[in-house]
PDB file of C-alpha atoms and ligand atoms in Angstrom:
ATOM      1  CA  MET A  14      14.801  -3.629 -27.012  1.00  0.00           C
ATOM      2  CA  LYS A  15      14.409  -6.357 -24.368  1.00  0.00           C
ATOM      3  CA  ASP A  16      11.063  -8.056 -23.723  1.00  0.00           C
ATOM      4  CA  ILE A  17       9.432  -6.242 -20.789  1.00  0.00           C
ATOM      5  CA  ILE A  18       7.660  -9.435 -19.744  1.00  0.00           C
ATOM      6  CA  SER A  19      11.005 -10.706 -18.437  1.00  0.00           C
ATOM      7  CA  ALA A  20      11.929  -7.423 -16.683  1.00  0.00           C
ATOM      8  CA  PRO A  21      12.642  -8.072 -12.977  1.00  0.00           C
ATOM      9  CA  PHE A  22      10.412  -5.164 -11.898  1.00  0.00           C
ATOM     10  CA  LEU A  23       7.489  -6.645 -13.835  1.00  0.00           C
ATOM     11  CA  THR A  24       7.901 -10.275 -12.790  1.00  0.00           C
ATOM     12  CA  GLU A  25       8.238  -9.213  -9.149  1.00  0.00           C
ATOM     13  CA  LEU A  26       5.068  -7.124  -9.314  1.00  0.00           C
ATOM     14  CA  ILE A  27       3.093  -9.932 -10.974  1.00  0.00           C
ATOM     15  CA  ARG A  28       4.303 -12.435  -8.364  1.00  0.00           C
ATOM     16  CA  THR A  29       3.313 -10.065  -5.538  1.00  0.00           C
ATOM     17  CA  ILE A  30      -0.128  -9.343  -7.008  1.00  0.00           C
ATOM     18  CA  SER A  31      -0.828 -13.081  -7.377  1.00  0.00           C
ATOM     19  CA  THR A  32       0.160 -13.604  -3.734  1.00  0.00           C
ATOM     20  CA  MET A  33      -2.085 -10.728  -2.618  1.00  0.00           C
ATOM     21  CA  TYR A  34      -4.962 -12.350  -4.494  1.00  0.00           C
ATOM     22  CA  ALA A  35      -4.177 -15.746  -2.965  1.00  0.00           C
ATOM     23  CA  HIS A  36      -4.366 -14.162   0.500  1.00  0.00           C
ATOM     24  CA  GLY A  37      -7.918 -13.002  -0.221  1.00  0.00           C
ATOM     25  CA  TRP A  38      -6.971  -9.354  -0.013  1.00  0.00           C
ATOM     26  CA  ASP A  39      -8.134  -8.444  -3.528  1.00  0.00           C
ATOM     27  CA  GLU A  40     -11.565  -9.664  -4.521  1.00  0.00           C
ATOM     28  CA  ARG A  41     -12.647  -8.802  -8.065  1.00  0.00           C
ATOM     29  CA  ASN A  42     -10.760  -5.580  -8.947  1.00  0.00           C
ATOM     30  CA  GLY A  43     -10.168  -4.689  -5.291  1.00  0.00           C
ATOM     31  CA  GLY A  44      -6.779  -3.216  -4.511  1.00  0.00           C
ATOM     32  CA  ASN A  45      -4.098  -1.445  -6.526  1.00  0.00           C
ATOM     33  CA  VAL A  46      -0.297  -1.230  -6.500  1.00  0.00           C
ATOM     34  CA  SER A  47       2.165   1.340  -7.842  1.00  0.00           C
ATOM     35  CA  VAL A  48       5.954   1.153  -8.092  1.00  0.00           C
ATOM     36  CA  LEU A  49       8.291   4.045  -8.887  1.00  0.00           C
ATOM     37  CA  LEU A  50      11.005   3.127 -11.404  1.00  0.00           C
ATOM     38  CA  ASN A  51      14.104   4.931 -12.681  1.00  0.00           C
ATOM     39  CA  GLU A  52      14.675   5.757 -16.312  1.00  0.00           C
ATOM     40  CA  ASP A  53      17.683   3.373 -16.222  1.00  0.00           C
ATOM     41  CA  GLN A  54      15.419   0.496 -15.236  1.00  0.00           C
ATOM     42  CA  VAL A  55      12.873   1.030 -18.002  1.00  0.00           C
ATOM     43  CA  ALA A  56      14.997   2.353 -20.905  1.00  0.00           C
ATOM     44  CA  ASP A  57      15.931  -1.143 -22.142  1.00  0.00           C
ATOM     45  CA  TYR A  58      12.300  -2.275 -22.253  1.00  0.00           C
ATOM     46  CA  VAL A  59      10.225   0.561 -23.705  1.00  0.00           C
ATOM     47  CA  ASP A  60      10.821   3.239 -26.332  1.00  0.00           C
ATOM     48  CA  LEU A  61      10.733   6.374 -24.216  1.00  0.00           C
ATOM     49  CA  HIS A  62      10.142   8.459 -27.334  1.00  0.00           C
ATOM     50  CA  ALA A  63       7.076   6.551 -28.541  1.00  0.00           C
ATOM     51  CA  PRO A  64       4.307   7.211 -26.015  1.00  0.00           C
ATOM     52  CA  ILE A  65       1.031   5.375 -26.670  1.00  0.00           C
ATOM     53  CA  ARG A  66      -1.381   7.998 -25.304  1.00  0.00           C
ATOM     54  CA  ASP A  67      -1.797  10.592 -22.567  1.00  0.00           C
ATOM     55  CA  ILE A  68      -4.032  10.008 -19.528  1.00  0.00           C
ATOM     56  CA  PRO A  69      -5.150  13.140 -17.627  1.00  0.00           C
ATOM     57  CA  THR A  70      -4.796  12.566 -13.874  1.00  0.00           C
ATOM     58  CA  GLY A  71      -7.000  15.360 -12.477  1.00  0.00           C
ATOM     59  CA  PHE A  72      -4.460  16.383  -9.827  1.00  0.00           C
ATOM     60  CA  GLU A  73      -1.012  17.874  -9.420  1.00  0.00           C
ATOM     61  CA  ALA A  74       2.038  16.145  -7.939  1.00  0.00           C
ATOM     62  CA  PRO A  75       4.985  18.417  -8.755  1.00  0.00           C
ATOM     63  CA  ALA A  76       7.400  16.315  -6.674  1.00  0.00           C
ATOM     64  CA  LEU A  77       6.801  13.409  -9.066  1.00  0.00           C
ATOM     65  CA  ASP A  78       7.246  15.307 -12.327  1.00  0.00           C
ATOM     66  CA  GLY A  79       9.156  13.028 -14.713  1.00  0.00           C
ATOM     67  CA  ALA A  80       8.686   9.925 -12.540  1.00  0.00           C
ATOM     68  CA  TYR A  81       8.144   6.502 -14.128  1.00  0.00           C
ATOM     69  CA  VAL A  82       5.336   4.535 -12.479  1.00  0.00           C
ATOM     70  CA  LEU A  83       4.315   0.911 -12.986  1.00  0.00           C
ATOM     71  CA  VAL A  84       0.692   0.716 -11.848  1.00  0.00           C
ATOM     72  CA  THR A  85      -2.369  -1.526 -11.853  1.00  0.00           C
ATOM     73  CA  GLY A  86      -5.300  -0.551 -14.054  1.00  0.00           C
ATOM     74  CA  THR A  87      -8.747   0.471 -12.884  1.00  0.00           C
ATOM     75  CA  GLY A  88     -11.279  -2.357 -12.901  1.00  0.00           C
ATOM     76  CA  LYS A  89      -8.634  -5.030 -13.446  1.00  0.00           C
ATOM     77  CA  TYR A  90      -8.990  -8.302 -11.559  1.00  0.00           C
ATOM     78  CA  PHE A  91      -5.884  -9.207  -9.535  1.00  0.00           C
ATOM     79  CA  ARG A  92      -6.470 -12.893 -10.279  1.00  0.00           C
ATOM     80  CA  ASN A  93      -6.005 -12.198 -13.991  1.00  0.00           C
ATOM     81  CA  VAL A  94      -2.857 -10.052 -13.878  1.00  0.00           C
ATOM     82  CA  GLN A  95      -0.472 -13.004 -14.215  1.00  0.00           C
ATOM     83  CA  TYR A  96      -2.248 -14.266 -17.362  1.00  0.00           C
ATOM     84  CA  ASP A  97      -2.277 -10.965 -19.274  1.00  0.00           C
ATOM     85  CA  PRO A  98      -0.054  -8.380 -17.571  1.00  0.00           C
ATOM     86  CA  ALA A  99      -0.138  -6.034 -20.571  1.00  0.00           C
ATOM     87  CA  ASP A 100      -3.914  -5.712 -20.202  1.00  0.00           C
ATOM     88  CA  SER A 101      -3.961  -5.167 -16.425  1.00  0.00           C
ATOM     89  CA  LEU A 102      -0.823  -3.092 -15.852  1.00  0.00           C
ATOM     90  CA  GLY A 103       0.564   0.118 -17.279  1.00  0.00           C
ATOM     91  CA  LEU A 104       3.900   1.910 -17.264  1.00  0.00           C
ATOM     92  CA  VAL A 105       3.438   5.678 -17.294  1.00  0.00           C
ATOM     93  CA  LYS A 106       5.642   8.747 -17.079  1.00  0.00           C
ATOM     94  CA  LEU A 107       4.228  11.683 -15.124  1.00  0.00           C
ATOM     95  CA  LEU A 108       4.400  15.000 -16.939  1.00  0.00           C
ATOM     96  CA  ASP A 109       3.033  18.556 -16.530  1.00  0.00           C
ATOM     97  CA  GLY A 110       3.627  18.508 -12.763  1.00  0.00           C
ATOM     98  CA  GLY A 111       1.701  15.243 -12.424  1.00  0.00           C
ATOM     99  CA  ARG A 112      -1.344  16.375 -14.402  1.00  0.00           C
ATOM    100  CA  THR A 113      -0.619  13.951 -17.248  1.00  0.00           C
ATOM    101  CA  ALA A 114       0.325  10.269 -17.175  1.00  0.00           C
ATOM    102  CA  GLN A 115       1.989   9.426 -20.467  1.00  0.00           C
ATOM    103  CA  LEU A 116       1.381   5.737 -21.231  1.00  0.00           C
ATOM    104  CA  LEU A 117       4.549   3.969 -22.411  1.00  0.00           C
ATOM    105  CA  TRP A 118       3.448   0.340 -22.108  1.00  0.00           C
ATOM    106  CA  GLY A 119       0.396  -1.690 -21.052  1.00  0.00           C
ATOM    107  CA  PHE A 120      -3.371  -1.097 -20.728  1.00  0.00           C
ATOM    108  CA  SER A 121      -3.398  -2.846 -24.073  1.00  0.00           C
ATOM    109  CA  ASN A 122      -7.184  -2.994 -24.326  1.00  0.00           C
ATOM    110  CA  GLY A 123      -7.762   0.674 -23.664  1.00  0.00           C
ATOM    111  CA  GLY A 124      -7.583   0.625 -19.862  1.00  0.00           C
ATOM    112  CA  SER A 125      -6.445   3.337 -17.539  1.00  0.00           C
ATOM    113  CA  VAL A 126      -4.624   3.827 -14.242  1.00  0.00           C
ATOM    114  CA  THR A 127      -6.322   2.796 -10.986  1.00  0.00           C
ATOM    115  CA  SER A 128      -9.090   5.054  -9.697  1.00  0.00           C
ATOM    116  CA  GLU A 129      -6.898   5.439  -6.601  1.00  0.00           C
ATOM    117  CA  PHE A 130      -4.106   7.055  -8.621  1.00  0.00           C
ATOM    118  CA  PRO A 131      -4.473  10.314  -6.610  1.00  0.00           C
ATOM    119  CA  ALA A 132      -3.970   8.462  -3.287  1.00  0.00           C
ATOM    120  CA  HIS A 133      -1.041   6.539  -4.742  1.00  0.00           C
ATOM    121  CA  MET A 134       0.799   9.494  -6.244  1.00  0.00           C
ATOM    122  CA  MET A 135       0.137  11.828  -3.305  1.00  0.00           C
ATOM    123  CA  SER A 136       1.304   9.065  -0.935  1.00  0.00           C
ATOM    124  CA  HIS A 137       4.472   8.546  -2.986  1.00  0.00           C
ATOM    125  CA  ALA A 138       5.207  12.276  -2.774  1.00  0.00           C
ATOM    126  CA  ALA A 139       4.546  12.322   0.986  1.00  0.00           C
ATOM    127  CA  ARG A 140       6.708   9.270   1.669  1.00  0.00           C
ATOM    128  CA  LEU A 141       9.568  10.538  -0.508  1.00  0.00           C
ATOM    129  CA  SER A 142       9.611  13.676   1.636  1.00  0.00           C
ATOM    130  CA  VAL A 143      10.359  11.546   4.732  1.00  0.00           C
ATOM    131  CA  ASP A 144      12.126   8.569   3.065  1.00  0.00           C
ATOM    132  CA  PRO A 145      13.773   9.236  -0.316  1.00  0.00           C
ATOM    133  CA  ALA A 146      14.171   5.458  -0.827  1.00  0.00           C
ATOM    134  CA  ASN A 147      10.418   4.721  -0.795  1.00  0.00           C
ATOM    135  CA  ARG A 148       9.241   3.148  -4.057  1.00  0.00           C
ATOM    136  CA  VAL A 149       6.008   1.206  -3.447  1.00  0.00           C
ATOM    137  CA  VAL A 150       2.420   2.067  -2.523  1.00  0.00           C
ATOM    138  CA  MET A 151       0.067  -0.904  -2.036  1.00  0.00           C
ATOM    139  CA  HIS A 152      -3.669  -0.854  -1.342  1.00  0.00           C
ATOM    140  CA  CYS A 153      -5.902  -3.849  -0.638  1.00  0.00           C
ATOM    141  CA  HIS A 154      -8.950  -5.075   1.318  1.00  0.00           C
ATOM    142  CA  PRO A 155      -7.749  -7.639   3.912  1.00  0.00           C
ATOM    143  CA  ASN A 156     -10.698  -9.281   5.705  1.00  0.00           C
ATOM    144  CA  HIS A 157      -9.645  -8.979   9.332  1.00  0.00           C
ATOM    145  CA  LEU A 158      -8.385  -5.391   9.250  1.00  0.00           C
ATOM    146  CA  LEU A 159     -11.549  -4.405   7.431  1.00  0.00           C
ATOM    147  CA  ALA A 160     -13.724  -6.248   9.958  1.00  0.00           C
ATOM    148  CA  MET A 161     -11.816  -4.692  12.850  1.00  0.00           C
ATOM    149  CA  THR A 162     -12.783  -1.195  11.678  1.00  0.00           C
ATOM    150  CA  TYR A 163     -16.444  -2.059  12.398  1.00  0.00           C
ATOM    151  CA  VAL A 164     -15.928  -3.039  16.018  1.00  0.00           C
ATOM    152  CA  HIS A 165     -12.841  -1.189  17.270  1.00  0.00           C
ATOM    153  CA  ASP A 166     -12.275   2.440  18.260  1.00  0.00           C
ATOM    154  CA  LEU A 167     -10.848   4.185  15.155  1.00  0.00           C
ATOM    155  CA  ASP A 168      -8.468   6.391  17.140  1.00  0.00           C
ATOM    156  CA  SER A 169      -5.054   5.655  15.585  1.00  0.00           C
ATOM    157  CA  ARG A 170      -3.278   5.233  18.924  1.00  0.00           C
ATOM    158  CA  ALA A 171      -5.943   2.891  20.316  1.00  0.00           C
ATOM    159  CA  PHE A 172      -6.100   0.880  17.073  1.00  0.00           C
ATOM    160  CA  THR A 173      -2.308   0.549  16.968  1.00  0.00           C
ATOM    161  CA  ARG A 174      -2.016  -0.472  20.610  1.00  0.00           C
ATOM    162  CA  THR A 175      -4.479  -3.312  20.044  1.00  0.00           C
ATOM    163  CA  LEU A 176      -2.510  -4.543  17.020  1.00  0.00           C
ATOM    164  CA  TRP A 177       0.799  -4.317  18.902  1.00  0.00           C
ATOM    165  CA  GLN A 178      -0.699  -6.433  21.708  1.00  0.00           C
ATOM    166  CA  MET A 179      -1.745  -9.240  19.333  1.00  0.00           C
ATOM    167  CA  CYS A 180       1.686 -10.554  18.244  1.00  0.00           C
ATOM    168  CA  SER A 181       5.072  -9.952  19.830  1.00  0.00           C
ATOM    169  CA  GLU A 182       6.740  -8.808  16.611  1.00  0.00           C
ATOM    170  CA  CYS A 183       4.163  -6.188  15.571  1.00  0.00           C
ATOM    171  CA  VAL A 184       5.880  -3.370  17.450  1.00  0.00           C
ATOM    172  CA  ALA A 185       9.156  -4.292  15.747  1.00  0.00           C
ATOM    173  CA  VAL A 186       7.601  -4.418  12.260  1.00  0.00           C
ATOM    174  CA  PHE A 187       5.590  -1.179  12.519  1.00  0.00           C
ATOM    175  CA  PRO A 188       6.975   0.768  15.520  1.00  0.00           C
ATOM    176  CA  GLU A 189       5.461   3.984  14.172  1.00  0.00           C
ATOM    177  CA  GLY A 190       2.022   2.339  14.378  1.00  0.00           C
ATOM    178  CA  VAL A 191      -0.844   2.577  11.927  1.00  0.00           C
ATOM    179  CA  ASN A 192      -2.795   5.731  11.158  1.00  0.00           C
ATOM    180  CA  VAL A 193      -6.539   5.331  10.718  1.00  0.00           C
ATOM    181  CA  LEU A 194      -8.764   7.462   8.496  1.00  0.00           C
ATOM    182  CA  PRO A 195     -12.531   7.539   9.023  1.00  0.00           C
ATOM    183  CA  TRP A 196     -14.713   6.382   6.137  1.00  0.00           C
ATOM    184  CA  MET A 197     -14.297   8.698   3.167  1.00  0.00           C
ATOM    185  CA  LEU A 198     -15.347   8.465  -0.453  1.00  0.00           C
ATOM    186  CA  CYS A 199     -12.699   6.428  -2.268  1.00  0.00           C
ATOM    187  CA  GLY A 200     -11.139   7.316  -5.617  1.00  0.00           C
ATOM    188  CA  THR A 201     -11.108  11.056  -4.894  1.00  0.00           C
ATOM    189  CA  ASN A 202      -8.385  13.671  -4.568  1.00  0.00           C
ATOM    190  CA  GLU A 203      -9.702  14.371  -1.043  1.00  0.00           C
ATOM    191  CA  ILE A 204      -9.034  10.855   0.241  1.00  0.00           C
ATOM    192  CA  GLY A 205      -5.711  11.017  -1.595  1.00  0.00           C
ATOM    193  CA  GLN A 206      -4.704  14.168   0.266  1.00  0.00           C
ATOM    194  CA  ALA A 207      -5.881  12.786   3.607  1.00  0.00           C
ATOM    195  CA  THR A 208      -3.985   9.529   3.038  1.00  0.00           C
ATOM    196  CA  ALA A 209      -0.814  11.334   2.009  1.00  0.00           C
ATOM    197  CA  GLU A 210      -0.956  13.482   5.148  1.00  0.00           C
ATOM    198  CA  GLN A 211      -1.141  10.337   7.305  1.00  0.00           C
ATOM    199  CA  MET A 212       1.709   8.766   5.322  1.00  0.00           C
ATOM    200  CA  LYS A 213       4.116  11.355   6.700  1.00  0.00           C
ATOM    201  CA  THR A 214       4.041   9.632  10.100  1.00  0.00           C
ATOM    202  CA  ALA A 215       3.320   5.948   9.326  1.00  0.00           C
ATOM    203  CA  ARG A 216       3.818   3.405   6.536  1.00  0.00           C
ATOM    204  CA  LEU A 217       0.384   1.883   7.170  1.00  0.00           C
ATOM    205  CA  VAL A 218      -2.850   3.838   6.770  1.00  0.00           C
ATOM    206  CA  VAL A 219      -6.179   2.110   7.397  1.00  0.00           C
ATOM    207  CA  TRP A 220      -9.259   3.269   5.507  1.00  0.00           C
ATOM    208  CA  ALA A 221     -12.171   2.482   7.832  1.00  0.00           C
ATOM    209  CA  GLN A 222     -14.764   0.135   6.301  1.00  0.00           C
ATOM    210  CA  HIS A 223     -12.635  -0.147   3.158  1.00  0.00           C
ATOM    211  CA  GLY A 224      -9.081  -1.468   3.479  1.00  0.00           C
ATOM    212  CA  ILE A 225      -5.487  -0.469   4.034  1.00  0.00           C
ATOM    213  CA  TYR A 226      -2.508   1.237   2.387  1.00  0.00           C
ATOM    214  CA  GLY A 227       1.041   0.076   2.967  1.00  0.00           C
ATOM    215  CA  VAL A 228       4.218   1.589   1.583  1.00  0.00           C
ATOM    216  CA  GLY A 229       7.845   0.563   1.415  1.00  0.00           C
ATOM    217  CA  ARG A 230      11.195   0.715  -0.266  1.00  0.00           C
ATOM    218  CA  ASP A 231      10.273  -2.450  -2.144  1.00  0.00           C
ATOM    219  CA  LEU A 232       7.299  -4.763  -2.627  1.00  0.00           C
ATOM    220  CA  ASP A 233       8.425  -7.041   0.201  1.00  0.00           C
ATOM    221  CA  GLU A 234       8.362  -4.208   2.733  1.00  0.00           C
ATOM    222  CA  ALA A 235       4.879  -2.977   1.772  1.00  0.00           C
ATOM    223  CA  PHE A 236       3.532  -6.541   1.592  1.00  0.00           C
ATOM    224  CA  GLY A 237       5.153  -7.549   4.893  1.00  0.00           C
ATOM    225  CA  LEU A 238       3.697  -4.569   6.731  1.00  0.00           C
ATOM    226  CA  ILE A 239       0.160  -5.340   5.566  1.00  0.00           C
ATOM    227  CA  GLU A 240       0.642  -9.067   6.182  1.00  0.00           C
ATOM    228  CA  THR A 241       1.752  -8.455   9.778  1.00  0.00           C
ATOM    229  CA  ALA A 242      -1.031  -5.964  10.597  1.00  0.00           C
ATOM    230  CA  GLU A 243      -3.603  -8.281   9.013  1.00  0.00           C
ATOM    231  CA  LYS A 244      -2.406 -11.226  11.106  1.00  0.00           C
ATOM    232  CA  ALA A 245      -2.688  -9.105  14.266  1.00  0.00           C
ATOM    233  CA  ALA A 246      -6.228  -8.074  13.275  1.00  0.00           C
ATOM    234  CA  GLU A 247      -7.104 -11.743  12.774  1.00  0.00           C
ATOM    235  CA  ILE A 248      -5.885 -12.624  16.269  1.00  0.00           C
ATOM    236  CA  TYR A 249      -7.869  -9.682  17.656  1.00  0.00           C
ATOM    237  CA  LEU A 250     -11.081 -10.902  16.045  1.00  0.00           C
ATOM    238  CA  LYS A 251     -10.479 -14.404  17.422  1.00  0.00           C
ATOM    239  CA  ILE A 252     -10.167 -13.116  21.003  1.00  0.00           C
ATOM    240  CA  ALA A 253     -12.164  -9.874  21.129  1.00  0.00           C
ATOM    241  CA  HIS A 254     -15.336 -11.598  22.336  1.00  0.00           C
ATOM    242  CA  LEU A 255     -13.531 -13.705  24.971  1.00  0.00           C
ATOM    243  CA  PRO A 256     -12.379 -12.707  28.465  1.00  0.00           C
ATOM    244  CA  ARG A 257      -8.797 -11.414  28.126  1.00  0.00           C
ATOM    245  CA  LEU A 258      -6.691 -13.229  30.737  1.00  0.00           C
ATOM    246  CA  ASN A 259      -3.294 -12.240  29.352  1.00  0.00           C
ATOM    247  CA  THR A 260      -1.802  -9.558  27.133  1.00  0.00           C
ATOM    248  CA  ILE A 261       1.514  -8.070  26.041  1.00  0.00           C
ATOM    249  CA  THR A 262       2.101  -5.254  28.507  1.00  0.00           C
ATOM    250  CA  ASP A 263       3.524  -1.845  27.691  1.00  0.00           C
ATOM    251  CA  GLU A 264       6.647  -2.821  29.598  1.00  0.00           C
ATOM    252  CA  GLN A 265       7.019  -5.883  27.368  1.00  0.00           C
ATOM    253  CA  LEU A 266       6.396  -3.767  24.235  1.00  0.00           C
ATOM    254  CA  ARG A 267       9.262  -1.523  25.419  1.00  0.00           C
ATOM    255  CA  LEU A 268      11.518  -4.565  25.858  1.00  0.00           C
ATOM    256  CA  LEU A 269      10.609  -5.741  22.347  1.00  0.00           C
ATOM    257  CA  ALA A 270      11.313  -2.311  20.823  1.00  0.00           C
ATOM    258  CA  ASP A 271      14.714  -2.222  22.561  1.00  0.00           C
ATOM    259  CA  LYS A 272      15.543  -5.764  21.472  1.00  0.00           C
ATOM    260  CA  PHE A 273      14.744  -4.983  17.819  1.00  0.00           C
ATOM    261  CA  GLY A 274      16.452  -1.573  17.937  1.00  0.00           C
ATOM    262  CA  VAL A 275      13.342   0.497  17.119  1.00  0.00           C
ATOM    263  CA  ARG A 276      11.439   3.267  18.900  1.00  0.00           C
ATOM    264  CA  ALA A 277       7.710   2.905  19.416  1.00  0.00           C
ATOM    265  CA  ARG A 278       5.735   5.989  18.334  1.00  0.00           C
ATOM    266  CA  GLU A 279       6.288   8.747  20.890  1.00  0.00           C
ATOM    267  CA  GLY A 280       3.487   8.767  23.487  1.00  0.00           C
ATOM    268  CA  TRP A 281       1.775   5.620  22.185  1.00  0.00           C
ATOM    269  CA  LEU A 282       2.963   3.425  25.054  1.00  0.00           C
ATOM    270  CA  ASP A 283       1.616   4.156  28.540  1.00  0.00           C
TER     271      ASP A 283
HETATM  272  P1  13P B  12      -9.466   0.202  -9.079  1.00  0.00           P
HETATM  273  O1  13P B  12     -10.025  -1.007  -9.795  1.00  0.00           O
HETATM  274  O2  13P B  12      -9.821   1.487  -9.771  1.00  0.00           O
HETATM  275  O3  13P B  12      -7.979   0.053  -8.835  1.00  0.00           O
HETATM  276  O4  13P B  12     -10.182   0.299  -7.654  1.00  0.00           O
HETATM  277  C1  13P B  12     -10.113  -0.756  -6.743  1.00  0.00           C
HETATM  278  C2  13P B  12     -10.169  -0.280  -5.334  1.00  0.00           C
HETATM  279  O5  13P B  12      -9.734  -0.986  -4.442  1.00  0.00           O
HETATM  280  C3  13P B  12     -10.754   1.062  -5.040  1.00  0.00           C
HETATM  281  O6  13P B  12     -10.445   1.448  -3.736  1.00  0.00           O
HETATM  282 ZN1   ZN B  13     -10.066  -0.247  -2.381  1.00  0.00          ZN
END
């Protein structure tokens, strides 16, 4: 059996989590990440026939039955993940239609999956239904996006249009826009279901007064989406209180979409 600490999927996750922390997106235990893995990827690193313990999930996700998931633990500090990954991270296999997460590695001091496991797993299922190559769900608390939800209209179209207007490449990076959910109680199946529903039409879902979810085929895609939206939110907060003399017009957004070969969300440009 190979040492899982040198597995590419683990080193890449640790590197990404450390970068998220360095960006200030994940104070204390804020944020969580999950990555879907294939049996082929994990079979060399863990004994699939020697589960450590079962973790009840409290929800069903039949589409993910049998899936392997590398996930951050609840209450774990992102700044510490790189120093003791086996304490902060876990590799689980979903069984019983998603009702049980069988722990195969990690959570070495008795930890458990993130409290946002319902939102993660329901979002994975929703994204797989529109993009079978999706593998990553990432949640964090970036300052500017979070601040923007206190002062900007939470209508998804209006919120997206403002972000698109802040940097020329935003419309190319997230042409489908961002979907915004009103404040809801986090860590529940209800916010999980609401998030998953929004994930069917966008790879970014903002949780008002809380943070954001990004998804992607790999960690770079999810990270890059959040990074780009967060930069746009930062620009917005720098200019929102000043007279706006210039902007990126809808005509220019159309030119950008054409240039990058993408289609802006139907009806979201005037
Ligand atoms: P966990 O520590 O359970 O992952 O929760 C952090 C968080 O961001 C909740 O939304
Ligand atoms: Zn959170």
